[in-house]
mmCIF file of C-alpha atoms and ligand atoms in Angstrom:
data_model
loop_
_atom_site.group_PDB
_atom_site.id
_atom_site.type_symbol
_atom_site.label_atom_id
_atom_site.label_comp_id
_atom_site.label_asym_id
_atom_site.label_seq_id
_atom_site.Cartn_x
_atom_site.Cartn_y
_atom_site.Cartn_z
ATOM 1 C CA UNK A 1 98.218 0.011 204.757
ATOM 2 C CA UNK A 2 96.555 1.919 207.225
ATOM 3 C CA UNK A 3 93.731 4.135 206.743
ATOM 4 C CA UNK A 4 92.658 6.982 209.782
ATOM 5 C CA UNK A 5 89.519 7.986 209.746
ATOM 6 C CA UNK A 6 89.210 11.695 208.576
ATOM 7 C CA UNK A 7 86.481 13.486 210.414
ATOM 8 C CA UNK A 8 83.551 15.385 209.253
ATOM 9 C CA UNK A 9 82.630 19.211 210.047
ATOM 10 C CA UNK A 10 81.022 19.634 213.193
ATOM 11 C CA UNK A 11 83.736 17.662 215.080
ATOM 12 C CA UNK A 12 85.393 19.786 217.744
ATOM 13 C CA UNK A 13 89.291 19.082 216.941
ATOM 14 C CA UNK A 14 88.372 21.210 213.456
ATOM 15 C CA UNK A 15 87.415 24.289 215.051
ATOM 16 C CA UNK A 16 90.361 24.555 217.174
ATOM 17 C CA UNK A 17 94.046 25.851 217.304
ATOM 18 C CA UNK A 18 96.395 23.195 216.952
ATOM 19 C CA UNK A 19 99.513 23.365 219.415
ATOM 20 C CA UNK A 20 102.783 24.108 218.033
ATOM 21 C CA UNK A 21 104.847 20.704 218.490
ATOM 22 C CA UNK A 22 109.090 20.880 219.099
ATOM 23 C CA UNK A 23 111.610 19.281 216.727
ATOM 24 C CA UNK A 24 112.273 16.551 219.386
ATOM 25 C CA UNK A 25 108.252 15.996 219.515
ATOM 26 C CA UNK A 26 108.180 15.662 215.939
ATOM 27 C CA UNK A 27 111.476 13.132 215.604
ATOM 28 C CA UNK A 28 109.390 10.592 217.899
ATOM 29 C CA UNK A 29 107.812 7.320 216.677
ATOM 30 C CA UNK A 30 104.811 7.918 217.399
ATOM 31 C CA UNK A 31 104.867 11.513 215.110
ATOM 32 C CA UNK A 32 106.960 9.779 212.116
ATOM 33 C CA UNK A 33 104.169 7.272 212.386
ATOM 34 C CA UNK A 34 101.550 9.764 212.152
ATOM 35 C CA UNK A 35 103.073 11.671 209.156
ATOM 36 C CA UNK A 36 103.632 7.920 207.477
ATOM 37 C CA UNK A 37 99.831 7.065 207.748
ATOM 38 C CA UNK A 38 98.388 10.331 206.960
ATOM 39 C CA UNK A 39 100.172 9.724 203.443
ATOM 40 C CA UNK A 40 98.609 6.983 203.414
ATOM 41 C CA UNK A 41 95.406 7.722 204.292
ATOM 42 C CA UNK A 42 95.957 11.317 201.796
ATOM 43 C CA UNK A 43 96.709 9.197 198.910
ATOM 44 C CA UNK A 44 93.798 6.568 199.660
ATOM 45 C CA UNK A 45 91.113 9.562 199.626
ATOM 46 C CA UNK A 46 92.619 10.514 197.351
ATOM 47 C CA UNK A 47 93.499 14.627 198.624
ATOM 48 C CA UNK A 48 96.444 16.751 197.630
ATOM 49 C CA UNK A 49 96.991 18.119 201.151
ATOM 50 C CA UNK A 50 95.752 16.553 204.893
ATOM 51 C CA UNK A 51 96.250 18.037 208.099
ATOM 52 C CA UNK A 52 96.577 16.485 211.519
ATOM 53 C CA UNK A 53 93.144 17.857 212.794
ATOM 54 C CA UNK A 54 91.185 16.613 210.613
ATOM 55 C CA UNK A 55 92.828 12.747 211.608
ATOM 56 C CA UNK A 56 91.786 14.247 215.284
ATOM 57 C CA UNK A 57 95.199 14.973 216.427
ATOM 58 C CA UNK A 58 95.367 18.612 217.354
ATOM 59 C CA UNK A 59 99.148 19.491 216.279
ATOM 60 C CA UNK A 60 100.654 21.934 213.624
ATOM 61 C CA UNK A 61 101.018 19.520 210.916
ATOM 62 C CA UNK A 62 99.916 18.774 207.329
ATOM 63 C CA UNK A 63 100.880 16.449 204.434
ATOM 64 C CA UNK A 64 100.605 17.720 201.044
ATOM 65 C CA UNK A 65 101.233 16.115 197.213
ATOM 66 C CA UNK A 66 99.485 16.696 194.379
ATOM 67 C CA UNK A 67 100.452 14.192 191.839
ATOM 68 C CA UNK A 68 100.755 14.049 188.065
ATOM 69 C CA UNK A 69 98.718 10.572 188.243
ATOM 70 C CA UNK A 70 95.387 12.780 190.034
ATOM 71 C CA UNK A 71 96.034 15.931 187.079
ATOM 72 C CA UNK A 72 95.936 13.379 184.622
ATOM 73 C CA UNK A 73 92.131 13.269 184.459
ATOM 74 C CA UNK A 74 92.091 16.613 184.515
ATOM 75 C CA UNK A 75 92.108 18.613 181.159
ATOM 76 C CA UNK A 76 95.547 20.744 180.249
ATOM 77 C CA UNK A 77 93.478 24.279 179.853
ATOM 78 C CA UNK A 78 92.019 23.691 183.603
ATOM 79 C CA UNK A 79 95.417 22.813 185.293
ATOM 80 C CA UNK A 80 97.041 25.903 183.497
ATOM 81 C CA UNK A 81 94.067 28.186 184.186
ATOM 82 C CA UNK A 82 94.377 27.009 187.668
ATOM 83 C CA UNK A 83 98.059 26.931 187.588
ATOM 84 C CA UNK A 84 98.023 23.238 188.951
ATOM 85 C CA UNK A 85 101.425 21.257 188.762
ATOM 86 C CA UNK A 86 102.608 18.500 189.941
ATOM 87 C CA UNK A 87 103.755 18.551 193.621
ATOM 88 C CA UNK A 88 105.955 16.306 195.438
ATOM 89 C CA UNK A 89 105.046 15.336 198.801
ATOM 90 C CA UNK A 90 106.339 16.721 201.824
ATOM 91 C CA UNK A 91 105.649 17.584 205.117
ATOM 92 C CA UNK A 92 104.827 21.231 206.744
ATOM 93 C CA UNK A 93 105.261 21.863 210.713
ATOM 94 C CA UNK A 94 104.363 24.795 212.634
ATOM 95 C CA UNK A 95 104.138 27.061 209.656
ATOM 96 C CA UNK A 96 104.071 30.863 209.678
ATOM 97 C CA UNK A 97 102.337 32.100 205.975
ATOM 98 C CA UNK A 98 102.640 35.507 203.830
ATOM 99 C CA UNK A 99 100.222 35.939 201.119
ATOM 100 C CA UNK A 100 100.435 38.120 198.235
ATOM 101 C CA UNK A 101 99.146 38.575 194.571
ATOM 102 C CA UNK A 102 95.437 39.267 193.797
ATOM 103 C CA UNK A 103 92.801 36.888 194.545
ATOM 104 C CA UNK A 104 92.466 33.635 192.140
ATOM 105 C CA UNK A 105 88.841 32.492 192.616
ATOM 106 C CA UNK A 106 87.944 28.641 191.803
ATOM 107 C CA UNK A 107 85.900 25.977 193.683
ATOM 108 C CA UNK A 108 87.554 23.975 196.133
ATOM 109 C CA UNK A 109 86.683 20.759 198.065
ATOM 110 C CA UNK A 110 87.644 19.504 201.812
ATOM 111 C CA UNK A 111 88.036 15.778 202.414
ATOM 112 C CA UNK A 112 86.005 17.028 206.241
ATOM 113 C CA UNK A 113 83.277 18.780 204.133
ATOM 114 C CA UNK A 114 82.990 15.613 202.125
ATOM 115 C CA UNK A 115 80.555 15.450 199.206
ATOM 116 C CA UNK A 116 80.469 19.278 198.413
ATOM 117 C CA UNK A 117 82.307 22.100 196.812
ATOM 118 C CA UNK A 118 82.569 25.944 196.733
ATOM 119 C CA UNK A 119 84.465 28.817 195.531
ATOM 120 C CA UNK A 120 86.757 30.227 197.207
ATOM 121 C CA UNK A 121 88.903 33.491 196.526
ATOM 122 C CA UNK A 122 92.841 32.443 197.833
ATOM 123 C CA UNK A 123 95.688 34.581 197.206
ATOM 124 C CA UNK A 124 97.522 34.098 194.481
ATOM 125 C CA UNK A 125 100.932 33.363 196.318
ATOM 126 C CA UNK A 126 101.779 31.995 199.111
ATOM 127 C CA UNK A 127 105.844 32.335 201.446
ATOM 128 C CA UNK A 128 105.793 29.874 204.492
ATOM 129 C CA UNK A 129 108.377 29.521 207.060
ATOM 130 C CA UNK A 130 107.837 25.833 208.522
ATOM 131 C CA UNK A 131 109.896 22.845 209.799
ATOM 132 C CA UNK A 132 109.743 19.777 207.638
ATOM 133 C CA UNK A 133 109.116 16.089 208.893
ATOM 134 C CA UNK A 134 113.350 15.960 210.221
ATOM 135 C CA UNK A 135 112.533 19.687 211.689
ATOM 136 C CA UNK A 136 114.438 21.233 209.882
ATOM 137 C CA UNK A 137 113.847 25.078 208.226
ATOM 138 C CA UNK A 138 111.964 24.788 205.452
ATOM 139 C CA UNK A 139 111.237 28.207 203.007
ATOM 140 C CA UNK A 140 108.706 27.380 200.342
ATOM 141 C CA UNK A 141 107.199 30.617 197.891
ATOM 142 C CA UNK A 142 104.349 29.240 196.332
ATOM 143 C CA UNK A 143 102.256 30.611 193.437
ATOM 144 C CA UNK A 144 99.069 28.649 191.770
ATOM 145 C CA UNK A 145 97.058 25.731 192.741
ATOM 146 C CA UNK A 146 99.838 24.444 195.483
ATOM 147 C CA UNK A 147 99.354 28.478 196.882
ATOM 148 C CA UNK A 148 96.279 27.022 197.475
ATOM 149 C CA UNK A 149 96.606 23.800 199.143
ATOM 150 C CA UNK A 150 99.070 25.681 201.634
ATOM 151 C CA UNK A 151 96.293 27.999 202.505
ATOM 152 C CA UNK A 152 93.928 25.433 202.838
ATOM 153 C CA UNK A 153 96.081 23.301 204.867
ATOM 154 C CA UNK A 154 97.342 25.945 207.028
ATOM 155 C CA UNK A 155 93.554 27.132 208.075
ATOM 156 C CA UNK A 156 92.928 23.613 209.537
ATOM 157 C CA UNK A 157 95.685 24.138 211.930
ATOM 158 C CA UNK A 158 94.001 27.565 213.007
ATOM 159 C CA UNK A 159 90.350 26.056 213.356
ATOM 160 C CA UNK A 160 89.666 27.549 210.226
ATOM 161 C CA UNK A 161 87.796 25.735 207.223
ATOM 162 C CA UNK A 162 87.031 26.877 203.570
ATOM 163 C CA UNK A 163 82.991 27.814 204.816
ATOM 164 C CA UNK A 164 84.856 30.577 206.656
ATOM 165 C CA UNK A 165 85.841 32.318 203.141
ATOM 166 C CA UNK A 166 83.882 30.760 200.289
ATOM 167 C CA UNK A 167 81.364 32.662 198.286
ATOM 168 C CA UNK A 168 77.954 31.200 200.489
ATOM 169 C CA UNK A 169 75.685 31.456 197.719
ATOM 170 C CA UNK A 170 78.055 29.140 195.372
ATOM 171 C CA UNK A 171 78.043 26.065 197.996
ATOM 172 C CA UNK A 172 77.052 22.889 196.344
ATOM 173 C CA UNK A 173 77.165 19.077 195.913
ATOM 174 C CA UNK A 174 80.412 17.602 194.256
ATOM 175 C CA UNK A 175 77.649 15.943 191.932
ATOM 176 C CA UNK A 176 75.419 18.886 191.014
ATOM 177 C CA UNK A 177 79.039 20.976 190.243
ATOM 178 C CA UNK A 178 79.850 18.454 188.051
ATOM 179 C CA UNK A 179 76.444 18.023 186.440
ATOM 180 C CA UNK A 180 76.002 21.912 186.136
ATOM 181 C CA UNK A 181 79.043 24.446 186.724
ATOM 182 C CA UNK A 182 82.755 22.586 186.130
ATOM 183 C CA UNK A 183 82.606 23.653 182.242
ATOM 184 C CA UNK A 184 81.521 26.987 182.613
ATOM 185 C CA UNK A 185 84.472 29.978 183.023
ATOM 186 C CA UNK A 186 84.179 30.666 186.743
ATOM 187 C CA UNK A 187 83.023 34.654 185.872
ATOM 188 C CA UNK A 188 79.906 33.367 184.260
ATOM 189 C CA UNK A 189 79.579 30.815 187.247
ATOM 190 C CA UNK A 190 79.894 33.696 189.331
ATOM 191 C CA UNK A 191 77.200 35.845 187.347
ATOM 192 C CA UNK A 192 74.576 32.855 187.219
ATOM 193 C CA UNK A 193 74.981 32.610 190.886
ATOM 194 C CA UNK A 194 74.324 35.754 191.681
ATOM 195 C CA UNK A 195 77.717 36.446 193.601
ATOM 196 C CA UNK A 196 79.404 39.816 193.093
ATOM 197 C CA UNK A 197 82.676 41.159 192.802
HETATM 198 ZN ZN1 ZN B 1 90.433 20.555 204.165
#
């Protein structure tokens, strides 16, 4: 089993676009081995998504799954308000994304922002046009939690990260949005906060 080390914010590779990488670039050892440890490494963290930056490598490329096993400990209402199911892993390369629907607005975590949370307002849908791990076309239309994830994902292989669209003033510990705000509806969240809109 082999762990990478998954850096922190502040580190360079995050803030900066990822290069584009060819079929024949992705079909090499050394990328297959890449894709086969960051699953590893996803799963170990555990994350429902991972992209090369934040493993240091500066290519389009990012790992997603978001198992039944992790939504078990989550309660039925949340994963339907959040419209969380189960996702199979796979593998997205040099992805192009559309976005549609209206906002959905829910805290969300980063495995390079470790230790806090925020909310976050992400379309509700998501259409990507990427290569999967063989390089070959791959059309997914996404709606939901896994809309989410894709966004996510996709930002880290623009330099983006979740600071550049959360709600500032809702930007807290994983430990002190457990102990306080992860029961409340997010709209009275949002009111106690003070965040409008
Ligand atoms: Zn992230």
């Amino acid at each position: 089993m082999m762990r990478l080390k998954i850096v922190q914010a502040g580190e360079p590779v995050l803030r900066r676009q990822a290069n584009v990488i060819s079929p024949e670039e992705l079909r090499s050892a050394e990328i297959q081995q890449l894709i086969a440890w960051m699953r590893e490494t996803m799963r170990d963290a555990p994350g429902v998504g991972l992209a090369a930056p934040q493993v240091g490598v500066s290519i389009q490329l990012a790992v997603i799954e978001d198992r039944a096993e992790l939504q078990g400990l989550i309660a039925p209402e949340k994963l339907a308000e959040r419209g969380r199911r189960p996702v199979p892993f796979h593998v997205i390369v040099n992805p192009r994304m559309e976005l549609d629907g209206p906002p959905a607005v829910f805290f969300e975590g980063c495995l390079s922002v470790a230790g806090f949370s925020a909310i976050v307002p992400r379309a509700l849908r998501a259409h990507v046009e990427c290569l999967n791990e063989r390089g070959e076309p791959l059309s997914i239309h996404a709606e939901g939690w896994y809309a989410r994830i894709l966004q996510h994902e996709i930002d880290h292989l623009h330099g983006k990260l979740y600071l550049d669209h959360m709600h500032s003033r809702s930007f807290m510990t994983v430990e002190n949005l457990n102990r306080h705000w992860s029961e409340l509806p997010i709209a009275e969240v949002k009111e106690r906060l003070g965040i409008g809109g």
